[in-house]
Tab-separated table of C-alpha atoms in Angstrom:
chain	number	residue	atom	x	y	z
A	2	ALA	CA	112.385	97.847	105.657
A	3	GLN	CA	108.956	98.550	107.053
A	4	ASP	CA	106.817	101.956	106.655
A	5	ARG	CA	103.896	103.254	105.750
A	6	GLY	CA	101.718	100.014	105.739
A	7	HIS	CA	104.624	97.649	104.055
A	8	ILE	CA	107.301	95.724	104.606
A	9	ALA	CA	110.126	95.781	101.710
A	10	LEU	CA	113.147	94.109	100.786
A	11	PHE	CA	115.921	96.153	98.892
A	12	ASP	CA	119.076	94.791	96.857
A	13	ARG	CA	122.469	96.701	97.961
A	14	ALA	CA	121.799	99.453	94.748
A	15	GLY	CA	118.602	100.277	96.573
A	16	THR	CA	116.162	98.728	93.960
A	17	LEU	CA	113.105	97.114	95.432
A	18	GLU	CA	113.001	93.395	95.147
A	19	TRP	CA	109.732	92.747	97.547
A	20	LYS	CA	107.094	94.246	98.964
A	21	VAL	CA	103.664	93.491	101.088
A	22	PRO	CA	101.124	95.049	103.161
A	23	CYS	CA	102.117	95.187	106.724
A	24	PRO	CA	99.563	97.252	109.095
A	25	GLY	CA	101.507	96.861	112.046
A	26	VAL	CA	104.809	97.009	113.276
A	27	ALA	CA	107.545	94.582	112.222
A	28	HIS	CA	109.906	94.298	114.954
A	29	ASP	CA	112.213	92.140	112.925
A	30	LEU	CA	112.888	90.323	109.473
A	31	HIS	CA	114.985	87.478	108.429
A	32	VAL	CA	115.183	86.241	105.004
A	33	LEU	CA	115.775	82.222	105.161
A	34	PRO	CA	116.871	79.776	102.771
A	35	GLY	CA	114.466	79.247	99.494
A	36	GLU	CA	113.731	83.143	99.525
A	37	VAL	CA	111.303	82.625	102.457
A	38	ILE	CA	110.659	85.645	104.549
A	39	LEU	CA	110.060	85.316	108.244
A	40	THR	CA	108.469	88.779	109.916
A	41	GLN	CA	105.917	90.067	111.523
A	42	THR	CA	102.548	91.721	110.054
A	43	ASP	CA	101.472	92.953	113.408
A	44	PRO	CA	102.901	93.277	116.956
A	45	THR	CA	101.021	89.978	118.061
A	46	ASN	CA	102.260	87.738	115.043
A	47	VAL	CA	105.015	85.800	113.157
A	48	VAL	CA	104.523	84.657	109.809
A	49	GLU	CA	106.833	83.027	107.127
A	50	MET	CA	105.881	83.977	103.736
A	51	ASP	CA	106.955	83.658	100.346
A	52	ARG	CA	107.951	86.279	97.809
A	53	THR	CA	104.440	86.262	96.804
A	54	GLY	CA	103.255	87.129	100.124
A	55	LYS	CA	101.642	83.775	100.784
A	56	VAL	CA	101.778	82.734	104.287
A	57	LEU	CA	103.345	79.614	104.720
A	58	TRP	CA	103.217	79.296	108.828
A	59	ARG	CA	102.009	81.593	111.352
A	60	TRP	CA	102.185	82.015	115.260
A	61	ASP	CA	99.603	84.504	116.960
A	62	ALA	CA	100.339	85.366	120.590
A	63	ARG	CA	97.327	84.510	122.593
A	64	PRO	CA	97.004	85.399	126.864
A	65	LYS	CA	96.804	82.896	128.914
A	66	ALA	CA	94.750	82.949	131.971
A	67	PRO	CA	94.735	84.696	134.199
A	68	TYR	CA	96.086	87.412	131.982
A	69	ALA	CA	93.591	88.709	129.255
A	70	ASP	CA	95.057	91.575	128.013
A	71	ARG	CA	97.070	91.554	124.263
A	72	VAL	CA	100.298	89.608	124.222
A	73	GLU	CA	102.859	91.514	121.770
A	74	ILE	CA	105.787	89.511	120.055
A	75	HIS	CA	109.163	91.461	120.930
A	76	GLY	CA	111.603	88.936	119.170
A	77	PHE	CA	111.861	86.010	117.133
A	78	GLN	CA	114.684	83.999	115.512
A	79	ARG	CA	115.052	80.816	113.367
A	80	LEU	CA	117.413	78.316	115.110
A	81	PRO	CA	119.119	75.436	113.639
A	82	GLY	CA	117.135	72.410	112.819
A	83	GLY	CA	113.988	74.721	111.828
A	84	VAL	CA	112.661	75.714	115.239
A	85	THR	CA	111.671	79.208	115.787
A	86	MET	CA	112.249	80.898	119.150
A	87	ILE	CA	109.700	83.489	119.763
A	88	ALA	CA	110.008	86.242	122.704
A	89	GLU	CA	106.405	87.125	123.495
């Protein structure tokens, strides 16, 4: 779940398992093997973090000339072999 400045995971009973700050909107969230979370902390990035909130890997979308406006990420997924597909 993502709302009110946080991303959170709940178990089937509705008990909070994990929560980290998220000032932006998270379009997606994936729990990867090893209890690693793949998500966003704002519309322009994708982060892989552990359950403590430590960022292990990060992608920041940046404009390429001649385009100069903000680039948003609208989807992402971990593919077989560990490659991450990101749709900007």
